[in-house]
CSV table of C-alpha atoms in Angstrom, one decimal:
chain,number,residue,atom,x,y,z
A,27,MET,CA,-41.0,5.6,3.4
A,28,PRO,CA,-41.6,2.1,5.2
A,29,GLU,CA,-39.8,1.4,8.2
A,30,VAL,CA,-36.8,-1.1,7.8
A,31,PRO,CA,-37.5,-4.5,9.5
A,32,THR,CA,-35.7,-5.4,12.5
A,33,ASP,CA,-35.7,-9.1,12.2
A,34,VAL,CA,-35.4,-11.8,9.3
A,35,VAL,CA,-39.1,-13.1,9.6
A,36,ALA,CA,-40.4,-9.7,9.2
A,37,LEU,CA,-38.1,-9.0,6.3
A,38,LEU,CA,-39.0,-12.2,4.5
A,39,HIS,CA,-42.7,-11.1,4.7
A,40,ALA,CA,-42.4,-7.4,3.6
A,41,ASP,CA,-42.2,-6.0,0.0
A,42,MET,CA,-38.3,-6.2,-0.5
A,43,ALA,CA,-38.0,-3.5,-3.1
A,44,GLU,CA,-39.3,-1.2,-0.6
A,45,VAL,CA,-37.3,-2.3,2.4
A,46,LEU,CA,-34.2,-2.0,0.1
A,47,GLN,CA,-35.1,1.6,-0.9
A,48,ALA,CA,-35.6,2.4,2.9
A,49,ALA,CA,-32.3,0.8,3.7
A,50,SER,CA,-30.2,2.5,1.0
A,51,ALA,CA,-31.4,5.9,2.4
A,52,SER,CA,-31.1,5.0,6.2
A,53,ARG,CA,-28.4,6.5,8.2
A,54,GLU,CA,-28.7,4.3,11.0
A,55,ARG,CA,-26.9,0.9,11.5
A,56,LEU,CA,-29.0,-1.8,9.8
A,57,PRO,CA,-30.4,-5.1,11.3
A,58,ARG,CA,-28.0,-8.0,10.2
A,59,PRO,CA,-30.5,-9.5,7.8
A,60,VAL,CA,-31.5,-6.4,6.2
A,61,ARG,CA,-27.7,-5.4,5.9
A,62,TYR,CA,-27.2,-8.9,4.1
A,63,ALA,CA,-30.0,-8.1,1.7
A,64,LEU,CA,-28.8,-4.8,0.8
A,65,GLN,CA,-25.1,-6.3,0.4
A,66,LEU,CA,-26.4,-8.9,-1.8
A,67,ALA,CA,-28.8,-6.4,-3.9
A,68,LEU,CA,-25.8,-4.1,-4.3
A,69,ALA,CA,-23.7,-7.0,-5.5
A,70,GLY,CA,-26.2,-7.7,-8.4
A,71,VAL,CA,-28.4,-10.4,-6.9
A,72,ARG,CA,-32.3,-10.3,-8.2
A,73,PRO,CA,-34.1,-12.8,-6.5
A,74,ALA,CA,-37.6,-13.4,-8.2
A,75,ASN,CA,-39.6,-13.8,-5.0
A,76,GLN,CA,-39.4,-14.3,-1.1
A,77,GLY,CA,-38.5,-17.8,-1.3
A,78,GLU,CA,-35.3,-16.9,-3.4
A,79,TRP,CA,-34.6,-14.2,-1.0
A,80,ALA,CA,-34.9,-16.7,1.7
A,81,ALA,CA,-32.2,-18.9,0.2
A,82,TRP,CA,-29.7,-16.2,-0.5
A,83,LEU,CA,-30.0,-14.7,3.0
A,84,HIS,CA,-29.7,-18.4,4.3
A,85,LEU,CA,-26.4,-18.8,2.3
A,86,SER,CA,-25.1,-15.6,3.5
A,87,ALA,CA,-26.0,-16.0,6.9
A,88,THR,CA,-24.2,-19.3,7.1
A,89,ALA,CA,-21.3,-18.3,5.6
A,90,GLN,CA,-20.9,-15.6,8.2
A,91,GLY,CA,-21.6,-17.9,11.1
A,92,ASP,CA,-24.9,-16.0,12.1
A,93,ALA,CA,-26.7,-18.8,13.7
A,94,ASP,CA,-29.2,-16.9,14.9
A,95,CYS,CA,-30.3,-15.8,11.2
A,96,VAL,CA,-29.9,-19.1,9.9
A,97,ALA,CA,-32.2,-20.7,12.7
A,98,ALA,CA,-35.0,-17.9,12.2
A,99,ILE,CA,-34.9,-18.5,8.3
A,100,GLU,CA,-35.1,-22.4,8.9
A,101,GLY,CA,-38.0,-22.0,11.3
A,102,ALA,CA,-39.9,-19.4,8.9
A,103,ASP,CA,-42.9,-20.8,7.2
A,104,LEU,CA,-41.3,-20.2,3.6
A,105,ALA,CA,-40.1,-22.7,1.1
A,106,ARG,CA,-36.8,-22.2,-0.3
A,107,PRO,CA,-36.0,-23.4,-4.1
A,108,TRP,CA,-32.4,-24.3,-2.8
A,109,THR,CA,-30.4,-24.8,0.2
A,110,VAL,CA,-26.5,-24.4,1.1
A,111,VAL,CA,-25.0,-27.7,1.8
A,112,TRP,CA,-21.3,-26.6,2.2
A,113,GLN,CA,-19.6,-23.3,1.5
A,114,HIS,CA,-16.0,-21.9,1.6
A,115,TRP,CA,-17.1,-18.3,0.5
A,116,ARG,CA,-17.2,-14.7,1.4
A,117,PRO,CA,-20.5,-13.0,1.1
A,118,PRO,CA,-20.3,-9.5,-0.3
A,119,GLY,CA,-19.6,-6.8,2.2
A,120,ALA,CA,-18.5,-9.1,4.8
A,121,VAL,CA,-15.0,-9.3,6.3
A,122,LEU,CA,-14.3,-12.6,7.6
A,123,ARG,CA,-11.5,-13.6,10.3
A,124,THR,CA,-11.3,-17.0,9.1
A,125,ASP,CA,-9.0,-19.4,6.9
A,126,PRO,CA,-8.4,-21.0,4.5
A,127,LEU,CA,-10.7,-19.3,1.8
A,128,PRO,CA,-9.7,-19.7,-1.9
A,129,GLY,CA,-10.5,-16.2,-3.2
A,130,HIS,CA,-11.9,-15.8,-6.8
A,131,LEU,CA,-12.4,-18.9,-8.4
A,132,LYS,CA,-13.3,-19.2,-12.1
A,133,GLU,CA,-14.1,-22.6,-13.1
A,134,LEU,CA,-15.0,-25.9,-11.4
A,135,ARG,CA,-14.8,-29.6,-12.8
A,136,LEU,CA,-15.1,-32.9,-11.5
A,137,LEU,CA,-12.0,-35.1,-11.2
A,138,PRO,CA,-11.9,-38.9,-12.4
A,139,LYS,CA,-13.6,-41.2,-10.1
A,140,ASP,CA,-10.2,-43.0,-9.3
A,141,TRP,CA,-8.6,-39.7,-8.2
A,142,ALA,CA,-9.1,-40.4,-4.4
A,143,ALA,CA,-8.2,-43.8,-2.9
A,144,ASP,CA,-11.4,-44.2,-0.9
A,145,GLY,CA,-13.7,-43.5,-4.1
A,146,ARG,CA,-14.9,-40.1,-2.9
A,147,LEU,CA,-16.2,-37.8,-5.5
A,148,ALA,CA,-13.9,-34.7,-5.8
A,149,VAL,CA,-14.1,-31.2,-7.6
A,150,LEU,CA,-11.3,-29.2,-8.7
A,151,GLY,CA,-11.3,-25.5,-8.7
A,152,HIS,CA,-8.8,-22.9,-9.9
A,153,ASP,CA,-8.4,-19.2,-10.2
A,154,GLY,CA,-7.7,-18.9,-14.0
A,155,HIS,CA,-4.2,-17.9,-14.3
A,156,ARG,CA,-2.6,-19.2,-17.5
A,157,LYS,CA,0.6,-20.2,-16.3
A,158,ARG,CA,0.7,-20.4,-12.4
A,159,ALA,CA,-3.0,-21.1,-11.5
A,160,ALA,CA,-3.8,-21.9,-8.0
A,161,TYR,CA,-6.0,-25.3,-7.7
A,162,TRP,CA,-7.8,-26.5,-5.0
A,163,VAL,CA,-9.7,-29.9,-4.4
A,164,TRP,CA,-12.8,-30.5,-2.3
A,165,ASP,CA,-15.3,-33.2,-1.5
A,166,VAL,CA,-18.3,-32.8,-3.5
A,167,GLU,CA,-20.5,-33.9,-0.8
A,168,THR,CA,-19.1,-32.5,2.2
A,169,GLY,CA,-16.8,-29.5,0.9
A,170,GLU,CA,-13.9,-31.0,2.9
A,171,LEU,CA,-10.7,-29.8,1.5
A,172,LEU,CA,-8.9,-32.8,-0.1
A,173,ALA,CA,-5.7,-31.1,-1.6
A,174,GLY,CA,-4.3,-27.6,-2.4
A,175,PRO,CA,-3.7,-25.0,-2.4
A,176,LEU,CA,-1.1,-26.0,-5.2
A,177,ARG,CA,-0.1,-23.3,-7.7
A,178,GLY,CA,1.1,-24.3,-11.3
A,179,GLU,CA,-0.2,-27.9,-11.2
A,180,GLU,CA,-3.2,-29.7,-10.3
A,181,PRO,CA,-2.7,-31.6,-6.9
A,182,GLY,CA,-2.7,-35.1,-6.1
A,183,PRO,CA,-4.7,-36.2,-2.7
A,184,GLY,CA,-3.4,-34.4,0.2
A,185,ARG,CA,-0.8,-32.4,-1.8
A,186,SER,CA,-0.5,-28.6,-1.0
A,187,GLN,CA,2.1,-26.0,-0.3
A,188,PRO,CA,2.4,-22.8,1.4
A,189,TRP,CA,1.6,-19.8,-0.4
A,190,PRO,CA,4.2,-17.0,-0.6
A,191,VAL,CA,1.9,-15.2,1.9
A,192,ALA,CA,0.1,-18.0,3.5
A,193,ARG,CA,2.4,-18.4,6.7
A,194,SER,CA,2.1,-14.7,7.4
A,195,ASN,CA,-1.5,-14.0,6.3
A,196,ALA,CA,-4.5,-14.8,8.4
A,197,LEU,CA,-6.7,-15.4,5.4
A,198,LEU,CA,-4.7,-18.2,3.4
A,199,GLY,CA,-5.3,-18.3,-0.5
A,200,TRP,CA,-7.1,-15.1,-1.1
A,201,GLN,CA,-6.2,-13.4,-4.3
A,202,PRO,CA,-4.1,-9.9,-4.6
A,203,TYR,CA,-5.9,-6.8,-5.5
A,204,GLU,CA,-6.8,-7.0,-9.1
A,205,PRO,CA,-8.6,-3.6,-9.9
A,206,SER,CA,-9.2,-4.9,-13.5
A,207,SER,CA,-11.3,-8.0,-12.4
A,208,LEU,CA,-14.1,-5.6,-10.5
A,209,ASN,CA,-17.8,-5.3,-11.8
A,210,ARG,CA,-18.5,-9.1,-12.2
A,211,PRO,CA,-21.5,-11.3,-11.2
A,212,LEU,CA,-21.6,-12.8,-7.8
A,213,VAL,CA,-21.7,-16.1,-9.4
A,214,THR,CA,-19.1,-16.9,-12.4
A,215,HIS,CA,-19.5,-20.5,-13.0
A,216,HIS,CA,-21.7,-23.6,-12.1
A,217,LEU,CA,-21.4,-27.1,-12.3
A,218,ALA,CA,-24.2,-29.5,-11.8
A,219,VAL,CA,-23.8,-32.9,-10.2
A,220,PRO,CA,-27.8,-34.2,-10.7
A,221,TRP,CA,-27.3,-37.8,-9.6
A,222,ARG,CA,-26.3,-36.1,-6.3
A,223,GLY,CA,-28.8,-33.3,-6.4
A,224,LEU,CA,-26.2,-30.8,-6.0
A,225,THR,CA,-24.9,-27.8,-7.8
A,226,LEU,CA,-21.4,-26.1,-7.1
A,227,PHE,CA,-21.0,-22.6,-7.9
A,228,ALA,CA,-17.4,-20.8,-8.2
A,229,ALA,CA,-17.7,-17.1,-7.4
A,230,PRO,CA,-15.4,-14.1,-6.7
A,231,GLY,CA,-15.8,-14.8,-2.9
A,232,GLY,CA,-15.1,-18.7,-3.2
A,233,VAL,CA,-17.0,-21.7,-3.7
A,234,PHE,CA,-20.3,-23.0,-2.3
A,235,ALA,CA,-22.7,-25.9,-3.2
A,236,VAL,CA,-26.3,-26.0,-2.8
A,237,ARG,CA,-29.3,-28.8,-3.1
A,238,SER,CA,-31.9,-28.3,-5.7
A,239,ALA,CA,-34.0,-29.9,-8.1
A,240,VAL,CA,-33.2,-27.4,-10.8
A,241,ALA,CA,-29.4,-27.5,-12.6
A,242,ASP,CA,-28.7,-23.9,-12.1
A,243,PRO,CA,-31.1,-22.7,-9.6
A,244,LEU,CA,-29.1,-19.2,-9.0
A,245,GLY,CA,-28.3,-18.2,-12.6
A,246,PRO,CA,-31.5,-16.1,-13.5
A,247,ALA,CA,-30.9,-14.0,-10.2
A,248,CYS,CA,-26.9,-13.3,-10.7
A,249,ARG,CA,-26.0,-10.2,-12.7
A,250,ALA,CA,-23.2,-7.9,-12.9
A,251,PRO,CA,-23.7,-4.9,-10.4
A,252,GLU,CA,-26.1,-2.4,-11.9
A,253,ARG,CA,-25.8,0.6,-9.6
A,254,SER,CA,-23.3,3.7,-9.9
A,255,ALA,CA,-19.8,2.6,-8.8
A,256,ALA,CA,-19.7,5.8,-6.7
A,257,GLU,CA,-22.6,4.5,-4.6
A,258,HIS,CA,-22.0,3.8,-0.9
A,259,PHE,CA,-21.6,-0.2,-0.2
A,260,PRO,CA,-22.1,-1.0,3.5
A,261,VAL,CA,-19.4,-3.3,4.9
A,262,HIS,CA,-18.7,-5.1,8.3
A,263,ALA,CA,-16.7,-7.3,10.1
A,264,ALA,CA,-18.2,-10.9,10.7
A,265,PHE,CA,-16.8,-13.4,13.3
A,266,THR,CA,-17.3,-16.9,12.6
A,267,ASP,CA,-16.8,-19.8,14.9
A,268,GLN,CA,-14.4,-21.7,12.4
A,269,ALA,CA,-11.3,-22.5,14.3
A,270,PRO,CA,-8.1,-21.2,12.5
A,271,GLN,CA,-6.1,-23.9,10.9
A,272,VAL,CA,-2.8,-21.8,11.2
A,273,GLU,CA,-1.3,-20.9,14.6
A,274,ARG,CA,-1.6,-17.0,15.1
A,275,HIS,CA,0.3,-14.7,17.2
A,276,PRO,CA,-1.7,-13.9,20.3
A,277,ASP,CA,-1.4,-10.1,19.8
A,278,TYR,CA,-1.1,-9.9,15.9
A,279,ALA,CA,-3.5,-12.2,14.5
A,280,SER,CA,-2.5,-11.9,10.7
A,281,PHE,CA,0.9,-13.4,11.7
A,282,VAL,CA,2.1,-16.5,13.0
A,283,PRO,CA,4.8,-16.7,15.8
A,284,SER,CA,7.5,-18.5,13.6
A,285,ASP,CA,7.9,-15.7,11.1
A,286,PHE,CA,8.9,-13.1,13.7
A,287,HIS,CA,12.4,-12.3,13.9
A,288,ARG,CA,13.8,-10.4,17.0
A,289,LEU,CA,16.9,-8.5,17.6
A,290,ARG,CA,19.6,-9.5,20.6
A,291,PRO,CA,19.7,-6.8,23.1
A,292,GLU,CA,23.5,-6.6,22.5
A,293,VAL,CA,23.0,-5.6,18.8
A,294,LEU,CA,21.4,-2.5,20.0
A,295,PRO,CA,23.5,0.6,21.1
A,296,GLN,CA,23.7,1.6,24.4
A,297,THR,CA,22.0,5.0,23.7
A,298,PHE,CA,19.1,3.3,22.3
A,299,GLU,CA,16.4,4.6,24.6
A,300,PRO,CA,14.4,2.2,26.6
A,301,HIS,CA,10.5,2.4,25.3
A,302,ALA,CA,7.8,0.2,24.1
A,303,SER,CA,9.6,-0.2,20.6
A,304,TYR,CA,12.9,-1.5,22.3
A,305,ASP,CA,11.0,-4.0,24.3
A,306,THR,CA,9.1,-5.3,21.1
A,307,LEU,CA,12.0,-5.7,19.0
A,308,ILE,CA,14.0,-7.8,21.7
A,309,THR,CA,11.1,-9.7,23.1
A,310,THR,CA,8.5,-10.1,20.1
A,311,GLY,CA,10.3,-9.1,16.9
A,312,VAL,CA,9.1,-8.1,13.3
A,313,PRO,CA,7.5,-10.9,11.0
A,314,ALA,CA,8.7,-11.4,7.4
A,315,ALA,CA,5.5,-10.8,5.4
A,316,ARG,CA,4.8,-9.1,1.9
A,317,PHE,CA,1.2,-8.0,1.5
A,318,GLY,CA,0.3,-5.5,-1.2
A,319,ASP,CA,2.3,-2.5,-0.9
A,320,LEU,CA,3.6,-3.6,2.8
A,321,THR,CA,6.8,-5.7,3.3
A,322,LEU,CA,8.0,-6.4,6.5
A,323,HIS,CA,11.6,-8.0,7.3
A,324,ALA,CA,13.8,-9.1,9.9
A,325,PRO,CA,14.8,-5.7,11.8
A,326,GLN,CA,18.5,-4.2,11.0
A,327,CYS,CA,20.1,-1.7,13.2
A,328,VAL,CA,21.9,0.9,11.0
A,329,GLN,CA,23.5,4.3,12.1
A,330,ASP,CA,21.6,7.5,11.4
A,331,PRO,CA,23.8,9.9,9.6
A,332,SER,CA,22.1,12.9,11.2
A,333,GLY,CA,24.2,12.1,14.2
A,334,GLU,CA,27.0,10.1,15.6
A,335,ASP,CA,25.0,8.3,18.5
A,336,GLU,CA,21.6,8.2,16.6
A,337,PHE,CA,20.2,5.0,15.5
A,338,LEU,CA,17.4,3.6,13.2
A,339,ILE,CA,15.9,0.3,13.0
A,340,VAL,CA,15.0,-0.6,9.3
A,341,ILE,CA,11.9,-2.9,9.3
A,342,GLY,CA,10.5,-3.1,6.0
A,343,PHE,CA,8.6,-1.1,3.1
A,344,LEU,CA,5.5,0.9,2.7
A,345,GLN,CA,4.7,2.0,-0.8
A,346,GLU,CA,8.5,1.7,-1.8
A,347,GLY,CA,9.2,4.0,1.1
A,348,ARG,CA,11.6,2.5,3.8
A,349,LEU,CA,9.8,1.8,7.3
A,350,VAL,CA,12.2,2.8,10.1
A,351,VAL,CA,12.0,2.9,14.0
A,352,GLU,CA,13.6,5.9,15.3
A,353,GLY,CA,16.1,5.0,18.2
A,354,ALA,CA,15.5,8.0,20.3
A,355,THR,CA,11.7,7.8,20.5
A,356,GLY,CA,10.6,4.5,19.1
A,357,ILE,CA,8.2,6.0,16.7
A,358,VAL,CA,7.7,4.6,13.2
A,359,TYR,CA,8.4,6.5,10.1
A,360,ARG,CA,8.0,5.8,6.4
A,361,MET,CA,11.0,7.5,4.3
A,362,PRO,CA,10.3,9.3,1.2
A,363,SER,CA,10.9,7.1,-2.0
A,364,GLU,CA,12.6,8.2,-5.3
A,365,LEU,CA,9.2,7.0,-6.6
A,366,ASP,CA,7.1,9.5,-4.9
A,367,PRO,CA,5.5,12.2,-6.5
A,368,PRO,CA,7.0,15.7,-6.0
A,369,PRO,CA,6.1,17.3,-2.5
A,370,ALA,CA,3.8,20.1,-4.2
A,371,GLU,CA,2.0,17.2,-6.1
A,372,GLU,CA,1.7,15.0,-3.2
A,373,ILE,CA,0.0,17.6,-0.9
A,374,GLU,CA,-2.2,19.1,-3.5
A,375,GLU,CA,-3.5,16.0,-5.4
A,376,LEU,CA,-2.9,13.0,-3.2
A,377,ALA,CA,-3.1,14.7,0.1
A,378,LEU,CA,-0.4,12.5,1.6
A,379,GLU,CA,1.5,15.3,3.6
A,380,PRO,CA,3.5,14.4,6.7
A,381,PHE,CA,1.3,13.7,9.4
A,382,HIS,CA,1.5,13.8,13.2
A,383,PRO,CA,-1.6,13.5,15.2
A,384,ASP,CA,-0.2,15.5,18.1
A,385,GLU,CA,0.9,18.5,16.2
A,386,ASP,CA,-0.4,21.4,14.3
A,387,ARG,CA,1.0,20.5,10.8
A,388,GLY,CA,1.3,24.4,10.1
A,389,ASP,CA,3.2,25.2,13.0
A,390,PRO,CA,6.8,25.8,11.6
A,391,GLY,CA,8.1,24.7,15.1
A,392,ARG,CA,6.8,21.3,15.1
A,393,ARG,CA,8.8,18.6,16.2
A,394,SER,CA,9.7,16.4,12.9
A,395,PRO,CA,12.5,14.0,12.6
A,396,ASP,CA,15.9,15.2,11.7
A,397,PHE,CA,17.0,12.8,9.3
A,398,ASP,CA,19.8,13.3,6.8
A,399,LEU,CA,17.9,11.7,4.0
A,400,GLN,CA,20.6,12.3,1.4
A,401,ALA,CA,23.2,10.7,3.2
A,402,LEU,CA,21.0,7.6,4.1
A,403,TYR,CA,19.8,7.1,0.7
A,404,GLY,CA,21.9,8.2,-2.3
A,405,ASP,CA,19.2,7.8,-4.9
A,406,LEU,CA,16.8,10.4,-3.9
A,407,ASP,CA,16.6,13.6,-5.5
A,408,ASP,CA,18.1,16.7,-3.7
A,409,GLU,CA,14.8,18.6,-3.0
A,410,PRO,CA,14.8,21.1,-0.7
A,411,ASP,CA,13.2,20.3,2.9
A,412,LEU,CA,13.3,16.7,1.9
A,413,ASP,CA,12.9,15.8,5.7
A,414,GLU,CA,9.5,17.2,5.7
A,415,TYR,CA,8.1,14.6,3.6
A,416,VAL,CA,9.0,12.0,6.3
A,417,ALA,CA,5.6,10.6,7.1
A,418,TRP,CA,4.7,9.6,10.9
A,419,ILE,CA,3.2,6.1,10.7
A,420,ALA,CA,2.7,4.8,14.2
A,421,PRO,CA,3.8,6.1,17.7
A,422,ASP,CA,5.9,2.9,18.4
A,423,LEU,CA,6.4,-0.7,17.0
A,424,PRO,CA,3.7,-2.6,19.0
A,425,THR,CA,1.1,-0.2,17.5
A,426,PHE,CA,2.4,-0.4,14.1
A,427,LEU,CA,2.4,-4.2,14.2
A,428,ALA,CA,-1.4,-4.1,15.3
A,429,MET,CA,-2.2,-1.7,12.5
A,430,ALA,CA,-0.1,-4.1,10.0
A,431,SER,CA,-2.1,-7.0,11.2
A,432,ARG,CA,-5.3,-5.2,10.8
A,433,TYR,CA,-4.2,-3.9,7.3
A,434,CYS,CA,-3.4,-7.4,6.0
A,435,ALA,CA,-6.5,-9.0,7.4
A,436,VAL,CA,-8.8,-6.4,5.5
A,437,PHE,CA,-6.8,-6.1,2.3
A,438,ALA,CA,-7.0,-10.1,1.9
A,439,HIS,CA,-10.7,-9.3,0.9
A,440,LEU,CA,-9.8,-7.2,-2.1
A,441,GLY,CA,-9.2,-9.7,-4.6
A,442,SER,CA,-12.9,-11.5,-4.1
A,443,LEU,CA,-14.9,-8.4,-4.8
A,444,ASN,CA,-17.3,-8.0,-7.6
A,445,SER,CA,-17.9,-4.1,-7.7
A,446,GLU,CA,-15.8,-1.0,-7.5
A,447,ALA,CA,-18.4,0.4,-5.0
A,448,GLU,CA,-17.5,-2.6,-2.7
A,449,ALA,CA,-13.9,-1.8,-3.2
A,450,ARG,CA,-14.3,1.6,-2.2
A,451,GLY,CA,-16.1,0.6,1.2
A,452,ILE,CA,-13.5,-2.2,2.1
A,453,ILE,CA,-10.4,0.5,1.3
A,454,ASP,CA,-12.5,2.8,3.7
A,455,LEU,CA,-12.7,0.1,6.3
A,456,ILE,CA,-8.9,-0.3,6.3
A,457,GLU,CA,-8.5,3.2,7.1
A,458,TYR,CA,-11.3,3.0,9.9
A,459,GLU,CA,-9.9,-0.3,11.4
A,460,LEU,CA,-6.3,1.7,11.4
A,461,ASP,CA,-7.7,4.8,12.6
A,462,GLY,CA,-9.2,2.7,15.6
A,463,ILE,CA,-5.6,2.0,16.7
A,464,ALA,CA,-3.9,5.1,15.9
A,465,ARG,CA,-5.0,8.3,14.3
A,466,THR,CA,-4.3,8.2,10.8
A,467,PRO,CA,-5.0,10.8,8.0
A,468,THR,CA,-8.1,10.1,5.4
A,469,ASP,CA,-6.3,8.7,2.4
A,470,SER,CA,-3.0,7.8,4.1
A,471,TRP,CA,-0.1,6.1,2.9
A,472,TRP,CA,-1.5,2.6,3.9
A,473,THR,CA,-4.2,2.8,1.3
A,474,ALA,CA,-3.3,5.6,-1.4
A,475,SER,CA,-2.1,3.0,-3.9
A,476,LEU,CA,-5.4,1.1,-3.7
A,477,ARG,CA,-7.4,4.3,-4.3
A,478,GLU,CA,-5.5,4.9,-7.6
A,479,PRO,CA,-6.9,2.6,-9.8
A,480,ILE,CA,-10.7,3.4,-8.9
């Protein structure tokens, strides 16, 4: 088995088939250029020669802000048949901390010459929804965003609107999770602009433009993924130098400060214990956001029927189960929902049993919250020991908000995937990122519903 090259120049002069075979079998962390090549190959890209590989790697590195890799490719003595001019695109396997990205585009078309008052040639892209399509408009030459996102109608110059999740989502405009849209080619549509020497491409990951003498230089290399959906797909976090266009909360980057709602100290009972959650409720608050199975709203203080002096702070929902902060401890729990499977099925099939990282789950004397769920929610079935299925989510509210921010940032990428294998990799990354903040069980409540379709 050949060794995996450590730099892009060596990679471009090696036998790519052998390199990819070695990279697939390697258990070591791959050098960035090799990782880019493996991700492209797993996404169905089949370049015919080293020059095409150089062009694809140049595109992938450019989109991820990898200036060293870009410079090395440009300095290599290898002719590229096409070169990226501008892009708003997520390469396969990359998790980007940037905005805005359009997500999955299905069609591009040129707008009339008089669309822009200054006469600039503009291209419109949309996501293909029949009644409520999302539209974007870019300058053909530079990729500058001229209008959009706008849902439901084609935008005029400068028109845009906040999306339902845009103000509380660090990655504007990315599509929700659509498992039925997996297993699609990396490029889904192209638009040639020969008098400008450009070809524009719509893709699950967004849009990009390349300069080439050929009308469709990428088409022959782009196919639907051929490998088994169960195969491991390497994913990684990529950091670009693009400045965010939306103000971010300094501690929870997926949310903006104006979306946070705080509780006044006088609203909280005097018996509410001073802890990190208490401080966060009155100084930072909880953002209003809806993202996948996670809904957050302004905190609401309610009395816990389990005791006269006990209170819960309701902050949202996770998989239809109510999220609460326990007043006595500040711990964040998920309450059972009437839509949850029976406890036996929960444990045996979904492995979503109650979890607390500091306790032995088999110890009958373990500390679990003593909530009177039937008194709190009248629509729940009268299951014996229902309180045992309250799920521990985070040790306190600031930790929970950090997890929610990380969840939203990675979850946003699910709509731009092109294979089931990459979906599994991204979902695993969500669990890994959350576990880096606070210990979580494998296949936790955060991602259980995401795994069901795959």
